[in-house]
mmCIF file of C-alpha atoms and ligand atoms in Angstrom:
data_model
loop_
_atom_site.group_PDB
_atom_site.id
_atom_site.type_symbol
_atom_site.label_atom_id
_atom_site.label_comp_id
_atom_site.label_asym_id
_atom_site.label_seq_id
_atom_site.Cartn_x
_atom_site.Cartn_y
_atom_site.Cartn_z
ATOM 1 C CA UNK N 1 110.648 64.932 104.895
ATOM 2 C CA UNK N 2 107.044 64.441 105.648
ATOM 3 C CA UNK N 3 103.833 65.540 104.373
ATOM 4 C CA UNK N 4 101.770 68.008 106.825
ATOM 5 C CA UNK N 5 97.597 68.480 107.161
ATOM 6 C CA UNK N 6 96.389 71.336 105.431
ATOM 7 C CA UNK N 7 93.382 72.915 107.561
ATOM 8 C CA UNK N 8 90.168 73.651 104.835
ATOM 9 C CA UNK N 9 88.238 77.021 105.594
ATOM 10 C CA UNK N 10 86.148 77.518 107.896
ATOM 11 C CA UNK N 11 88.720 75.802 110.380
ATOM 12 C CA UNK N 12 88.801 78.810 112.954
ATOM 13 C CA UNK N 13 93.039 78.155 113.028
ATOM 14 C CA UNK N 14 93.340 79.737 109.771
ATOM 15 C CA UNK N 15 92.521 83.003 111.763
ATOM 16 C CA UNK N 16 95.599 82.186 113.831
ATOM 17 C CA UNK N 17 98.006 85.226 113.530
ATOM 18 C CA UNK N 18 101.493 84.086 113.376
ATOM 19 C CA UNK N 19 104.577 84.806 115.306
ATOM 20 C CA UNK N 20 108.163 86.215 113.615
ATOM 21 C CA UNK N 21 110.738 83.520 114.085
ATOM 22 C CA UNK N 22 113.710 84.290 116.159
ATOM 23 C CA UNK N 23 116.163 82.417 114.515
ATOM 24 C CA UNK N 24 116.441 79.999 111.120
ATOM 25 C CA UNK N 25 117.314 77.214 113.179
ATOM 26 C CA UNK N 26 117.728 73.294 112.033
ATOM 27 C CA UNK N 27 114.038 72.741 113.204
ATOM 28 C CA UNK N 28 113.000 75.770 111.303
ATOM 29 C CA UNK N 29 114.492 74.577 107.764
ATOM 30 C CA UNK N 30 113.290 71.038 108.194
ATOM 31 C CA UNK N 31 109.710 72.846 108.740
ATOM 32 C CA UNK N 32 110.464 74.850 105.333
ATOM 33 C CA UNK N 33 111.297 71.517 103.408
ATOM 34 C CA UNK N 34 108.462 70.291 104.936
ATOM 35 C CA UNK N 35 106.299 72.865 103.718
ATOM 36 C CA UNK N 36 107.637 72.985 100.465
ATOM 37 C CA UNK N 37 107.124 68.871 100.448
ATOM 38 C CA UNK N 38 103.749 69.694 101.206
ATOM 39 C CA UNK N 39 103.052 72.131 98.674
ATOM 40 C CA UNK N 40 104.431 70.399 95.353
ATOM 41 C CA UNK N 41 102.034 67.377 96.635
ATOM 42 C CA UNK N 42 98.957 69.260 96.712
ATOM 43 C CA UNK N 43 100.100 70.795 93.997
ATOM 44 C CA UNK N 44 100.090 74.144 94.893
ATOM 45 C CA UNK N 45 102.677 77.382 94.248
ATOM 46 C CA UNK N 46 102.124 78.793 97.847
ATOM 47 C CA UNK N 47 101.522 77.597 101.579
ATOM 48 C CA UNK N 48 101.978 79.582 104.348
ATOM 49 C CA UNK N 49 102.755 77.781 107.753
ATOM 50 C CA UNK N 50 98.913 78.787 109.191
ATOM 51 C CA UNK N 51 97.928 76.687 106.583
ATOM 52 C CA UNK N 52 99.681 73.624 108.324
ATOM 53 C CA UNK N 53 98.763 74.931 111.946
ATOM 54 C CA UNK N 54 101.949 76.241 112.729
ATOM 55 C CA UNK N 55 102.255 79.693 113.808
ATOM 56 C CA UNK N 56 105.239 81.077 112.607
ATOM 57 C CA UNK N 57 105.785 83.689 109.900
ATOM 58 C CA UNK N 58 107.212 80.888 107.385
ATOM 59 C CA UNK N 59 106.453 81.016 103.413
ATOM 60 C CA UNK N 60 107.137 79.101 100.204
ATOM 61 C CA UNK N 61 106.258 79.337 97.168
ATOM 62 C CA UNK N 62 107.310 77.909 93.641
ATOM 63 C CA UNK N 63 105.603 79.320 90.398
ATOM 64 C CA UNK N 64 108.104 77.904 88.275
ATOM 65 C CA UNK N 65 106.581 75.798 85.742
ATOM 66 C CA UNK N 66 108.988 73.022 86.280
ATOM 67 C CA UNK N 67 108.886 73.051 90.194
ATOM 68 C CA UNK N 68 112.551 73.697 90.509
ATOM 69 C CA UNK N 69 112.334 77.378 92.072
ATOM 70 C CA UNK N 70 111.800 76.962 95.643
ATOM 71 C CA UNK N 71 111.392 80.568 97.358
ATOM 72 C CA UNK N 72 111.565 80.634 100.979
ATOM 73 C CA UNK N 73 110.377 83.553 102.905
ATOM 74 C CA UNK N 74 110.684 84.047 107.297
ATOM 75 C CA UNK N 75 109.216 86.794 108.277
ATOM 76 C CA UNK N 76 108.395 88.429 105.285
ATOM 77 C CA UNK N 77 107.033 92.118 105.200
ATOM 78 C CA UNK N 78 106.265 94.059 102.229
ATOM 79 C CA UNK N 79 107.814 97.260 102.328
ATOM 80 C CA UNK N 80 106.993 99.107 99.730
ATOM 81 C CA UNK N 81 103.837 98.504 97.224
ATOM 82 C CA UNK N 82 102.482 100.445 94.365
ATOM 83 C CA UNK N 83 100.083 99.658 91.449
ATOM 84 C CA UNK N 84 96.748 97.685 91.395
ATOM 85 C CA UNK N 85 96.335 94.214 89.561
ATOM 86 C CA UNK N 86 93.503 91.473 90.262
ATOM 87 C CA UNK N 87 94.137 87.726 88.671
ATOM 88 C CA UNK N 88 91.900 84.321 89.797
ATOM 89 C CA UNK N 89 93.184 83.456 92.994
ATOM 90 C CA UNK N 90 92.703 79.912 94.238
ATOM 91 C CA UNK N 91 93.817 78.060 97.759
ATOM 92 C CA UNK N 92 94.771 75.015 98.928
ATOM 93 C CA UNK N 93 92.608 76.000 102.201
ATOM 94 C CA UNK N 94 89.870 76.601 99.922
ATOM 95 C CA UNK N 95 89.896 74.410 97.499
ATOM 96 C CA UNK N 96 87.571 74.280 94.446
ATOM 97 C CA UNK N 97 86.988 78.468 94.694
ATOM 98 C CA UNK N 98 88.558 80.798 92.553
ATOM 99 C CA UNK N 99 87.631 84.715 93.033
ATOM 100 C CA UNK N 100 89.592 87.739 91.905
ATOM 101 C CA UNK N 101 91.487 90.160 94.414
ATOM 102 C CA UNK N 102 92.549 93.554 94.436
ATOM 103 C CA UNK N 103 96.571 93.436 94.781
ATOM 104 C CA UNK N 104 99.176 95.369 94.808
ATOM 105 C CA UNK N 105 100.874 95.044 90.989
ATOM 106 C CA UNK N 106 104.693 95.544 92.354
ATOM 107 C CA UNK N 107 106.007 95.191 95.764
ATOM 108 C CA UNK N 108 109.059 95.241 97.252
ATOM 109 C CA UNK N 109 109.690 92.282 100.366
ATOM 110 C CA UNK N 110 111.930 92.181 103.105
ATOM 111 C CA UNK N 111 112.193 88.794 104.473
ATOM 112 C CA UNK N 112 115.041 86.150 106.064
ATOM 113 C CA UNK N 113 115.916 83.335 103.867
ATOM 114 C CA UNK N 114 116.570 79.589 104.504
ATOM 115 C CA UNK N 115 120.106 80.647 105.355
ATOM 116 C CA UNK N 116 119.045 83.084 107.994
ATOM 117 C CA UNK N 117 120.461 86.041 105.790
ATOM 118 C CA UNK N 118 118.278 88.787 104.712
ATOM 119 C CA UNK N 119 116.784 89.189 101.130
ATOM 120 C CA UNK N 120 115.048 92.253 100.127
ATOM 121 C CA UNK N 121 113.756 91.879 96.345
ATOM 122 C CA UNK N 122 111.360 93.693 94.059
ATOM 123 C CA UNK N 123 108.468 91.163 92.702
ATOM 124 C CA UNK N 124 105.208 92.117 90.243
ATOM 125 C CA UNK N 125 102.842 90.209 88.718
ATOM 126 C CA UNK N 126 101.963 86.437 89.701
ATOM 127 C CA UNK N 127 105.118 86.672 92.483
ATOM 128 C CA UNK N 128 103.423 89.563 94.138
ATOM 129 C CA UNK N 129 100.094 88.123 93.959
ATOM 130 C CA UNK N 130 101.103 85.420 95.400
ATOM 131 C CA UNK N 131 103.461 87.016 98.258
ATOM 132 C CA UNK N 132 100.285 89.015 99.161
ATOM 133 C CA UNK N 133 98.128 86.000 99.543
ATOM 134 C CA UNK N 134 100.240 84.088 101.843
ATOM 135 C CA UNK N 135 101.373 87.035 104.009
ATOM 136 C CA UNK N 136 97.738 87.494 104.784
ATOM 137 C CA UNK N 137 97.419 83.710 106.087
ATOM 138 C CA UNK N 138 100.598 84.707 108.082
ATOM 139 C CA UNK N 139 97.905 87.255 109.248
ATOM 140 C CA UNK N 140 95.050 85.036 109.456
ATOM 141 C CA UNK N 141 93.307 86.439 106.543
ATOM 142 C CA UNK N 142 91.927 84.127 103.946
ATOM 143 C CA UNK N 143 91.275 85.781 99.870
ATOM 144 C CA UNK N 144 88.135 85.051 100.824
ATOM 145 C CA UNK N 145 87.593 87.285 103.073
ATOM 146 C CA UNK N 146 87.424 90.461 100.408
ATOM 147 C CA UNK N 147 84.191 88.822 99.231
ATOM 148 C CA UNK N 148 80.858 89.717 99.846
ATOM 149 C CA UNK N 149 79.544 87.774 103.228
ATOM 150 C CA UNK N 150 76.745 86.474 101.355
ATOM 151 C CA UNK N 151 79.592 84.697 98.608
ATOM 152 C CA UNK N 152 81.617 83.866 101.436
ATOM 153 C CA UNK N 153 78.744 82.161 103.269
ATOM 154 C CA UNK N 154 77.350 80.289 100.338
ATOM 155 C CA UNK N 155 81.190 79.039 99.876
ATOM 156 C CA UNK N 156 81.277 78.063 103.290
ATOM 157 C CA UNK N 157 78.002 75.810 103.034
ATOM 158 C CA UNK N 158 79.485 74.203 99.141
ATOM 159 C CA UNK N 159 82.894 73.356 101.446
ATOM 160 C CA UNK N 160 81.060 72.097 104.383
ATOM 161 C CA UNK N 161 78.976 70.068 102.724
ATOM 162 C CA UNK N 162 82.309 68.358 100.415
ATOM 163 C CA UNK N 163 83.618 67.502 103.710
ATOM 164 C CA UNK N 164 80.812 65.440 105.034
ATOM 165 C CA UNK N 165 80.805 63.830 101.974
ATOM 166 C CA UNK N 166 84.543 62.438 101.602
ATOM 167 C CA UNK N 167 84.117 61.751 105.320
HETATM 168 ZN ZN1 ZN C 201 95.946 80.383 100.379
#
């Protein structure tokens, strides 16, 4: 396994909208692993592949509390959605900024797993916070984004400014 770059906003790739994946093939789980490698590291409990500069419609995420639930999602689409819930959202492309979203408070997903079969499951809550968020990297949108330009451009200069810094 190996531990992949995450791009920090305002790399323009993060806008990258990624492609569905044809098949779960060996070089697509080794990706996943990868991925979920990646994540744990960081620490983290979601990274979507745009966030690594692939683009492919690949997800994981772990919100267990001992890091020993692994969900992988391919091309994952939200079918159904109902509710409204907002919770401090945080990124590992953004790091240091934590803003509240409007989400979706239950949603139902539709997405291959790492065995190429299809899952369809009902999440709420912290899952389908977190579902949202990284199906909108998978569609180059960044949380972010829902803020005001003038927040987003003052948390552009704050992240712009860290990276000169640990250059
Ligand atoms: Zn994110």
């Amino acid at each position: 396994m190996a531990l992949l770059n995450i791009l920090h906003y305002p790399d323009p790739r993060l806008k990258n909208v990624a492609s569905p994946v044809d098949e779960v093939s060996e070089e697509i789980r080794k990706l996943l692993d990868d991925m979920l490698e990646t994540m744990y590291d960081a620490p983290g409990i979601g990274l979507a592949a745009t966030q690594v500069n692939i683009p492919k419609r690949l997800i994981v995420i772990d919100i267990s509390e001992q890091k020993n639930s692994p969900l992988y999602l391919v091309n994952p689409e939200i079918v159904r959605q109902e509710g409204d819930t907002e919770m401090e959202e945080g990124c590992l492309s953004v790091p240091g900024i934590f803003a509240s979203v409007d989400r979706a408070n239950q949603i139902e997903v539709k997405a291959l797993g790492k065995d190429g079969e299809i899952q369809e499951f009902t999440a709420d809550g912290l899952l389908a916070i977190c579902i949202q968020h990284e199906i909108d990297h998978l569609n180059g949108v960044l949380f972010i984004d829902y803020l005001s330009e003038i927040r987003r451009q003052r948390i552009k200069k704050k992240l712009q400014k860290q990276a000169r810094q640990t250059m």
